[in-house]
mmCIF file of C-alpha atoms in Angstrom:
data_model
loop_
_atom_site.group_PDB
_atom_site.id
_atom_site.type_symbol
_atom_site.label_atom_id
_atom_site.label_comp_id
_atom_site.label_asym_id
_atom_site.label_seq_id
_atom_site.Cartn_x
_atom_site.Cartn_y
_atom_site.Cartn_z
ATOM 1 C CA MET A 30 8.495 308.393 200.601
ATOM 2 C CA ARG A 31 7.589 309.877 203.958
ATOM 3 C CA ILE A 32 6.367 307.482 206.600
ATOM 4 C CA ALA A 33 4.622 308.882 209.642
ATOM 5 C CA ALA A 34 6.075 307.864 212.982
ATOM 6 C CA PRO A 35 3.991 305.631 215.242
ATOM 7 C CA ILE A 36 2.074 307.530 217.885
ATOM 8 C CA GLU A 37 0.934 306.729 221.408
ATOM 9 C CA ILE A 38 -2.064 308.388 223.044
ATOM 10 C CA GLY A 39 -2.607 308.273 226.779
ATOM 11 C CA PRO A 40 -1.101 309.129 230.173
ATOM 12 C CA LEU A 41 2.661 309.554 230.417
ATOM 13 C CA ASP A 42 4.704 307.565 232.916
ATOM 14 C CA ALA A 43 7.800 309.111 234.526
ATOM 15 C CA ASP A 44 10.119 307.999 231.724
ATOM 16 C CA ALA A 45 7.793 309.325 229.029
ATOM 17 C CA GLN A 46 7.491 312.661 230.845
ATOM 18 C CA GLN A 47 11.262 313.003 230.963
ATOM 19 C CA ALA A 48 11.512 312.094 227.284
ATOM 20 C CA VAL A 49 9.130 314.959 226.452
ATOM 21 C CA ARG A 50 11.179 317.369 228.590
ATOM 22 C CA ASP A 51 14.336 316.244 226.777
ATOM 23 C CA LEU A 52 12.578 316.715 223.429
ATOM 24 C CA ALA A 53 11.508 320.236 224.428
ATOM 25 C CA ALA A 54 15.059 321.044 225.554
ATOM 26 C CA ALA A 55 16.486 319.898 222.205
ATOM 27 C CA ALA A 56 13.982 322.057 220.323
ATOM 28 C CA GLU A 57 14.731 325.074 222.532
ATOM 29 C CA ALA A 58 18.479 324.695 221.973
ATOM 30 C CA HIS A 59 17.882 324.619 218.209
ATOM 31 C CA ASP A 60 15.196 327.326 217.935
ATOM 32 C CA GLY A 61 16.191 329.689 220.740
ATOM 33 C CA VAL A 62 12.716 329.575 222.268
ATOM 34 C CA ALA A 63 10.971 327.011 224.466
ATOM 35 C CA PRO A 64 8.301 325.095 222.485
ATOM 36 C CA LEU A 65 6.197 324.235 225.557
ATOM 37 C CA SER A 66 5.065 326.820 228.098
ATOM 38 C CA GLU A 67 4.815 326.401 231.857
ATOM 39 C CA GLN A 68 1.312 324.921 232.096
ATOM 40 C CA PRO A 69 1.818 322.052 229.613
ATOM 41 C CA LEU A 70 5.040 321.102 231.401
ATOM 42 C CA LEU A 71 3.181 321.057 234.717
ATOM 43 C CA ASN A 72 0.469 318.956 233.026
ATOM 44 C CA LEU A 73 2.817 316.199 231.829
ATOM 45 C CA GLY A 74 1.886 314.005 234.788
ATOM 46 C CA THR A 75 -1.833 314.783 234.608
ATOM 47 C CA ASP A 76 -4.278 312.030 233.689
ATOM 48 C CA ALA A 77 -7.765 313.545 233.368
ATOM 49 C CA GLU A 78 -10.725 313.661 230.972
ATOM 50 C CA TRP A 79 -9.886 317.189 229.843
ATOM 51 C CA ILE A 80 -6.325 316.505 228.680
ATOM 52 C CA THR A 81 -4.786 314.356 225.942
ATOM 53 C CA HIS A 82 -1.105 313.474 225.533
ATOM 54 C CA VAL A 83 0.099 312.302 222.118
ATOM 55 C CA VAL A 84 3.695 311.128 221.598
ATOM 56 C CA ALA A 85 5.393 310.274 218.290
ATOM 57 C CA HIS A 86 8.193 307.687 218.364
ATOM 58 C CA THR A 87 10.786 306.304 216.003
ATOM 59 C CA LYS A 88 10.692 302.556 215.369
ATOM 60 C CA ALA A 89 13.491 302.300 217.928
ATOM 61 C CA GLY A 90 11.303 303.993 220.526
ATOM 62 C CA SER A 91 12.899 307.466 220.657
ATOM 63 C CA THR A 92 10.501 310.352 221.318
ATOM 64 C CA ILE A 93 10.549 312.700 218.321
ATOM 65 C CA GLY A 94 7.241 314.554 218.667
ATOM 66 C CA TYR A 95 4.631 315.540 221.226
ATOM 67 C CA VAL A 96 1.359 317.411 221.334
ATOM 68 C CA GLN A 97 -0.781 318.152 224.365
ATOM 69 C CA VAL A 98 -4.468 319.055 224.022
ATOM 70 C CA ASP A 99 -6.109 320.921 226.897
ATOM 71 C CA ARG A 100 -9.921 320.963 226.676
ATOM 72 C CA SER A 101 -10.615 322.519 230.086
ATOM 73 C CA GLY A 102 -11.609 325.912 228.656
ATOM 74 C CA GLU A 103 -14.259 327.155 226.252
ATOM 75 C CA THR A 104 -11.902 326.343 223.393
ATOM 76 C CA ALA A 105 -9.305 323.583 223.215
ATOM 77 C CA SER A 106 -5.656 324.609 223.316
ATOM 78 C CA ALA A 107 -2.663 322.656 222.018
ATOM 79 C CA GLU A 108 1.117 322.939 222.171
ATOM 80 C CA LEU A 109 3.196 320.895 219.732
ATOM 81 C CA VAL A 110 6.905 320.146 219.326
ATOM 82 C CA ILE A 111 8.919 318.096 216.819
ATOM 83 C CA HIS A 112 12.580 317.201 217.295
ATOM 84 C CA PRO A 113 14.756 319.376 215.001
ATOM 85 C CA GLU A 114 16.284 316.306 213.331
ATOM 86 C CA HIS A 115 12.871 314.890 212.404
ATOM 87 C CA ARG A 116 11.103 317.921 210.957
ATOM 88 C CA ARG A 117 9.672 318.243 207.449
ATOM 89 C CA ASN A 118 8.735 314.575 207.389
ATOM 90 C CA GLY A 119 5.021 314.934 208.074
ATOM 91 C CA HIS A 120 5.212 314.283 211.819
ATOM 92 C CA GLY A 121 3.932 317.763 212.692
ATOM 93 C CA ARG A 122 0.945 317.453 210.350
ATOM 94 C CA MET A 123 0.157 314.044 211.804
ATOM 95 C CA LEU A 124 0.183 315.357 215.386
ATOM 96 C CA LEU A 125 -1.865 318.413 214.404
ATOM 97 C CA LYS A 126 -4.531 316.247 212.756
ATOM 98 C CA THR A 127 -4.601 313.990 215.813
ATOM 99 C CA ALA A 128 -5.044 317.013 218.073
ATOM 100 C CA GLU A 129 -7.827 318.428 215.902
ATOM 101 C CA ARG A 130 -9.704 315.136 215.911
ATOM 102 C CA ASP A 131 -9.326 314.917 219.689
ATOM 103 C CA ALA A 132 -10.643 318.449 220.216
ATOM 104 C CA THR A 133 -13.527 318.396 217.760
ATOM 105 C CA LEU A 134 -15.095 314.988 218.280
ATOM 106 C CA PRO A 135 -18.786 315.455 219.151
ATOM 107 C CA SER A 136 -19.294 316.131 222.858
ATOM 108 C CA ARG A 137 -21.258 313.587 224.846
ATOM 109 C CA SER A 138 -22.330 315.770 227.748
ATOM 110 C CA GLY A 139 -21.059 319.301 227.236
ATOM 111 C CA GLU A 140 -19.261 319.157 230.575
ATOM 112 C CA PRO A 141 -15.815 320.767 230.951
ATOM 113 C CA GLY A 142 -13.121 318.540 229.536
ATOM 114 C CA GLN A 143 -15.344 316.995 226.898
ATOM 115 C CA HIS A 144 -14.756 317.226 223.158
ATOM 116 C CA GLY A 145 -16.570 319.177 220.455
ATOM 117 C CA LYS A 146 -14.390 322.279 220.816
ATOM 118 C CA HIS A 147 -12.587 324.563 218.403
ATOM 119 C CA LEU A 148 -8.803 324.051 218.583
ATOM 120 C CA ARG A 149 -6.171 326.762 218.976
ATOM 121 C CA VAL A 150 -2.469 325.943 218.648
ATOM 122 C CA TRP A 151 0.376 327.925 220.196
ATOM 123 C CA ALA A 152 3.529 328.867 218.261
ATOM 124 C CA HIS A 153 6.039 330.197 220.783
ATOM 125 C CA GLY A 154 8.349 332.822 219.357
ATOM 126 C CA ASP A 155 6.290 332.965 216.134
ATOM 127 C CA LEU A 156 9.245 331.541 214.215
ATOM 128 C CA GLU A 157 9.255 331.655 210.423
ATOM 129 C CA SER A 158 9.083 327.854 210.295
ATOM 130 C CA ALA A 159 6.007 327.885 212.552
ATOM 131 C CA ARG A 160 4.315 330.515 210.396
ATOM 132 C CA GLY A 161 4.960 328.410 207.316
ATOM 133 C CA PHE A 162 3.625 325.291 209.019
ATOM 134 C CA ALA A 163 0.469 327.128 210.127
ATOM 135 C CA CYS A 164 -0.121 328.613 206.673
ATOM 136 C CA ALA A 165 0.279 325.225 204.975
ATOM 137 C CA ALA A 166 -2.191 323.733 207.439
ATOM 138 C CA GLY A 167 -4.785 326.453 206.755
ATOM 139 C CA LEU A 168 -4.456 328.110 210.165
ATOM 140 C CA ARG A 169 -4.435 331.849 210.871
ATOM 141 C CA ALA A 170 -3.251 333.908 213.832
ATOM 142 C CA VAL A 171 -6.050 334.659 216.309
ATOM 143 C CA ARG A 172 -4.158 335.778 219.433
ATOM 144 C CA GLU A 173 -0.830 337.377 220.361
ATOM 145 C CA LEU A 174 1.025 337.139 223.663
ATOM 146 C CA LEU A 175 3.836 339.683 223.876
ATOM 147 C CA PHE A 176 7.126 339.118 225.712
ATOM 148 C CA LEU A 177 8.429 342.389 227.163
ATOM 149 C CA THR A 178 11.769 343.109 228.815
ATOM 150 C CA ARG A 179 13.417 345.888 230.828
ATOM 151 C CA PRO A 180 17.028 346.166 232.132
ATOM 152 C CA LEU A 181 17.550 346.321 235.896
ATOM 153 C CA ALA A 182 20.319 347.592 238.178
ATOM 154 C CA PRO A 183 20.700 344.790 240.739
ATOM 155 C CA ALA A 184 21.928 345.203 244.302
ATOM 156 C CA GLY A 185 25.676 345.777 244.423
ATOM 157 C CA SER A 186 25.819 347.615 241.082
ATOM 158 C CA PRO A 187 26.872 351.291 240.849
ATOM 159 C CA ALA A 188 23.217 352.280 240.528
ATOM 160 C CA GLU A 189 21.684 350.857 243.692
ATOM 161 C CA PRO A 190 18.083 349.618 243.338
ATOM 162 C CA PRO A 191 15.422 351.959 244.678
ATOM 163 C CA GLU A 192 13.441 351.381 247.808
ATOM 164 C CA PRO A 193 10.016 349.842 247.081
ATOM 165 C CA PRO A 194 7.223 352.424 246.905
ATOM 166 C CA GLU A 195 4.751 352.691 249.746
ATOM 167 C CA ALA A 196 1.113 351.693 249.406
ATOM 168 C CA PRO A 197 -1.264 354.585 248.666
ATOM 169 C CA ALA A 198 -3.582 355.967 251.310
ATOM 170 C CA GLY A 199 -6.351 353.510 252.127
ATOM 171 C CA TYR A 200 -4.310 350.403 251.301
ATOM 172 C CA HIS A 201 -1.609 348.296 252.929
ATOM 173 C CA LEU A 202 0.866 345.935 251.338
ATOM 174 C CA ARG A 203 2.182 342.615 252.608
ATOM 175 C CA THR A 204 3.570 339.378 251.217
ATOM 176 C CA PHE A 205 1.579 336.246 250.474
ATOM 177 C CA GLN A 206 1.143 333.618 253.214
ATOM 178 C CA PRO A 207 0.830 330.126 251.652
ATOM 179 C CA GLY A 208 -2.192 328.281 252.978
ATOM 180 C CA ALA A 209 -3.720 331.266 254.748
ATOM 181 C CA ASP A 210 -4.107 333.415 251.603
ATOM 182 C CA ASP A 211 -4.810 330.724 248.991
ATOM 183 C CA ALA A 212 -8.601 331.049 248.859
ATOM 184 C CA ALA A 213 -8.616 334.859 248.947
ATOM 185 C CA TRP A 214 -6.046 335.041 246.165
ATOM 186 C CA LEU A 215 -7.982 332.597 243.998
ATOM 187 C CA ARG A 216 -11.121 334.726 244.355
ATOM 188 C CA VAL A 217 -9.477 338.003 243.369
ATOM 189 C CA ASN A 218 -7.512 336.297 240.570
ATOM 190 C CA ALA A 219 -10.773 334.941 239.124
ATOM 191 C CA ARG A 220 -12.341 338.420 239.217
ATOM 192 C CA ALA A 221 -9.303 340.201 237.813
ATOM 193 C CA PHE A 222 -8.941 337.698 234.944
ATOM 194 C CA ALA A 223 -12.605 336.808 234.412
ATOM 195 C CA THR A 224 -12.238 337.008 230.607
ATOM 196 C CA HIS A 225 -8.748 335.524 230.353
ATOM 197 C CA PRO A 226 -8.774 332.025 228.792
ATOM 198 C CA GLU A 227 -6.097 330.568 231.109
ATOM 199 C CA GLN A 228 -5.308 332.737 234.140
ATOM 200 C CA GLY A 229 -8.926 333.192 235.184
ATOM 201 C CA ARG A 230 -9.379 329.404 235.474
ATOM 202 C CA MET A 231 -6.593 328.877 238.022
ATOM 203 C CA THR A 232 -7.604 326.330 240.670
ATOM 204 C CA LEU A 233 -6.250 325.489 244.103
ATOM 205 C CA ASP A 234 -4.416 322.536 242.557
ATOM 206 C CA ASP A 235 -2.818 324.889 240.009
ATOM 207 C CA LEU A 236 -1.727 327.239 242.794
ATOM 208 C CA ARG A 237 -0.334 324.410 244.909
ATOM 209 C CA ALA A 238 1.565 323.027 241.905
ATOM 210 C CA ARG A 239 3.314 326.373 241.489
ATOM 211 C CA GLN A 240 4.010 326.628 245.204
ATOM 212 C CA SER A 241 5.881 323.325 244.955
ATOM 213 C CA GLU A 242 8.130 324.573 242.132
ATOM 214 C CA SER A 243 11.751 325.424 242.940
ATOM 215 C CA TRP A 244 11.278 329.042 241.877
ATOM 216 C CA PHE A 245 8.384 329.812 244.238
ATOM 217 C CA ASP A 246 9.178 332.475 246.843
ATOM 218 C CA ALA A 247 6.387 333.951 248.951
ATOM 219 C CA GLU A 248 8.602 336.998 249.635
ATOM 220 C CA GLY A 249 8.175 337.925 245.964
ATOM 221 C CA PHE A 250 4.374 337.555 246.033
ATOM 222 C CA PHE A 251 2.705 340.812 247.139
ATOM 223 C CA LEU A 252 -0.914 341.414 248.176
ATOM 224 C CA LEU A 253 -2.458 344.889 248.417
ATOM 225 C CA PHE A 254 -5.400 345.125 250.836
ATOM 226 C CA PRO A 255 -7.919 347.919 251.394
ATOM 227 C CA ASP A 256 -7.716 349.342 254.913
ATOM 228 C CA ASP A 257 -11.466 349.707 255.331
ATOM 229 C CA ALA A 258 -12.508 346.191 254.239
ATOM 230 C CA PRO A 259 -15.074 344.638 256.620
ATOM 231 C CA GLY A 260 -14.428 341.477 258.610
ATOM 232 C CA GLY A 261 -11.274 339.969 260.035
ATOM 233 C CA ALA A 262 -8.068 339.261 258.177
ATOM 234 C CA ASP A 263 -9.320 335.874 256.955
ATOM 235 C CA ASP A 264 -12.422 337.489 255.427
ATOM 236 C CA VAL A 265 -10.666 340.188 253.376
ATOM 237 C CA ASP A 266 -9.794 339.725 249.724
ATOM 238 C CA PRO A 267 -6.862 341.643 248.228
ATOM 239 C CA ALA A 268 -7.635 344.633 246.051
ATOM 240 C CA ALA A 269 -4.673 343.739 243.846
ATOM 241 C CA PHE A 270 -1.628 341.504 243.745
ATOM 242 C CA LEU A 271 1.788 341.157 242.135
ATOM 243 C CA TRP A 272 3.543 337.795 241.828
ATOM 244 C CA THR A 273 7.180 337.582 240.734
ATOM 245 C CA LYS A 274 9.143 334.584 239.518
ATOM 246 C CA THR A 275 12.900 334.032 239.288
ATOM 247 C CA GLU A 276 14.149 330.690 238.045
ATOM 248 C CA PRO A 277 17.043 329.301 240.127
ATOM 249 C CA ASP A 278 20.479 328.393 238.773
ATOM 250 C CA GLN A 279 20.726 331.254 236.304
ATOM 251 C CA PRO A 280 24.258 332.457 235.435
ATOM 252 C CA ASP A 281 25.572 335.328 237.535
ATOM 253 C CA GLY A 282 25.171 338.671 235.816
ATOM 254 C CA THR A 283 22.368 337.515 233.491
ATOM 255 C CA ARG A 284 19.494 336.812 235.861
ATOM 256 C CA ASP A 285 15.936 337.268 234.558
ATOM 257 C CA GLY A 286 13.220 338.118 237.055
ATOM 258 C CA GLU A 287 9.631 337.871 235.861
ATOM 259 C CA ILE A 288 6.584 339.962 236.642
ATOM 260 C CA TYR A 289 4.696 336.679 236.676
ATOM 261 C CA VAL A 290 1.128 337.848 237.307
ATOM 262 C CA LEU A 291 -0.304 341.270 238.135
ATOM 263 C CA GLY A 292 -4.020 341.540 238.831
ATOM 264 C CA VAL A 293 -6.356 344.262 240.072
ATOM 265 C CA ASP A 294 -9.893 343.603 241.305
ATOM 266 C CA PRO A 295 -12.368 345.369 238.964
ATOM 267 C CA ASP A 296 -13.762 347.306 241.956
ATOM 268 C CA HIS A 297 -10.344 348.885 242.531
ATOM 269 C CA GLN A 298 -9.279 349.614 238.961
ATOM 270 C CA GLY A 299 -8.496 353.141 237.809
ATOM 271 C CA LYS A 300 -6.558 354.030 240.980
ATOM 272 C CA GLY A 301 -3.026 353.468 239.730
ATOM 273 C CA LEU A 302 -2.616 350.190 241.624
ATOM 274 C CA GLY A 303 -1.130 348.457 238.602
ATOM 275 C CA ARG A 304 1.603 351.107 238.300
ATOM 276 C CA LEU A 305 2.305 350.886 242.025
ATOM 277 C CA LEU A 306 2.629 347.105 242.038
ATOM 278 C CA THR A 307 4.798 347.121 238.901
ATOM 279 C CA ALA A 308 7.208 349.420 240.748
ATOM 280 C CA VAL A 309 7.057 347.150 243.820
ATOM 281 C CA GLY A 310 7.895 344.142 241.663
ATOM 282 C CA LEU A 311 10.779 345.845 239.867
ATOM 283 C CA ALA A 312 12.305 346.994 243.164
ATOM 284 C CA HIS A 313 12.011 343.465 244.566
ATOM 285 C CA LEU A 314 13.625 341.887 241.497
ATOM 286 C CA GLU A 315 16.514 344.342 241.649
ATOM 287 C CA ARG A 316 17.066 343.621 245.348
ATOM 288 C CA THR A 317 17.249 339.888 244.601
ATOM 289 C CA GLY A 318 19.936 340.384 241.948
ATOM 290 C CA ALA A 319 17.960 340.196 238.700
ATOM 291 C CA THR A 320 19.578 342.057 235.806
ATOM 292 C CA ARG A 321 16.523 342.030 233.553
ATOM 293 C CA ALA A 322 12.796 342.142 234.216
ATOM 294 C CA VAL A 323 10.562 340.171 231.846
ATOM 295 C CA LEU A 324 6.826 339.620 231.512
ATOM 296 C CA TYR A 325 4.097 338.346 229.206
ATOM 297 C CA VAL A 326 1.044 340.400 228.285
ATOM 298 C CA GLU A 327 -1.823 339.955 225.849
ATOM 299 C CA GLY A 328 -1.279 341.891 222.641
ATOM 300 C CA ASP A 329 -4.729 343.524 222.874
ATOM 301 C CA ASN A 330 -4.486 344.509 226.580
ATOM 302 C CA THR A 331 -4.062 348.231 225.939
ATOM 303 C CA PRO A 332 -4.194 349.424 229.589
ATOM 304 C CA ALA A 333 -1.580 346.892 230.717
ATOM 305 C CA LEU A 334 0.670 347.677 227.751
ATOM 306 C CA ALA A 335 0.508 351.379 228.614
ATOM 307 C CA THR A 336 1.454 350.635 232.247
ATOM 308 C CA TYR A 337 4.425 348.512 231.244
ATOM 309 C CA GLU A 338 5.627 350.935 228.576
ATOM 310 C CA ARG A 339 5.637 353.738 231.176
ATOM 311 C CA ALA A 340 7.701 351.434 233.404
ATOM 312 C CA GLY A 341 10.326 351.082 230.672
ATOM 313 C CA PHE A 342 9.427 347.719 229.133
ATOM 314 C CA THR A 343 9.913 347.100 225.408
ATOM 315 C CA ARG A 344 8.760 344.292 223.128
ATOM 316 C CA ALA A 345 11.292 341.479 222.686
ATOM 317 C CA ALA A 346 9.271 338.598 221.212
ATOM 318 C CA VAL A 347 5.763 337.423 220.425
ATOM 319 C CA HIS A 348 3.928 334.138 220.915
ATOM 320 C CA VAL A 349 1.009 333.465 218.585
ATOM 321 C CA GLN A 350 -2.038 331.236 218.806
ATOM 322 C CA TYR A 351 -3.323 329.847 215.504
ATOM 323 C CA ALA A 352 -6.712 328.412 214.601
ATOM 324 C CA ARG A 353 -8.800 327.525 211.585
ATOM 325 C CA PRO A 354 -11.076 330.332 210.366
#
């Protein structure tokens, strides 16, 4: 007889947050892919109306399952993880049902963060076990996020990295200045990702949270400005931007550098700025010693996929979002 583990719903204290990180690490070691993406990990300490944390425990108090429901967008999004030693005992179904009830309860006001929303659930790596779980629960794939990779020749290797390309006529390139460029970057990011369910909703708090992470490096965050923009420097928004990310403490000789975000203002699209900034990012990652460039891109973003394929990227994995029909 299967007995569902007791669950706890509510904010996570420091110990509970660490227990979830340890749970995610155990699942990653077993599955070969991280079960929780960056934003849910950043949200572990968040206590707000738009987010719900649900933890499953053993009777002894060990954390064996976790689901986070984010209702800040038009649809609710969830990420779920069960400890490898406690799978196939109904804990995943229990957490999924809890998440669905949390997302779909009738909304009281219709304000952001309220309930009454359709739920989508991420399956990172689209593992066979996750596909089986989704099928048994009556869910179907509704979105794909592709993980692309490309080998690099880092500084000091026989093939020296190339010099970064110059900005095209009418534009100038410089690195991001924290504090001074925050508002301008948020504006162009919102325009560039107006239809994206996560990136387009980035707030100043989200930006500051990333700036406080150990991997943040303003020297790997590039802004491309039009030369003829009116107003002073503080009044000009970038035409495009490229943000890279390299996690610290990676083993020598196997360093991944990420094309973290690349965005082009709609008014400046069609001018090859995406190709230019991709080349800028790859040159920067090579100079910093990365041996492989990685990135995530929506499976239906045909223009971006074409840009990255021309730059030498190939598909390495896929992350899938599931929902009820």
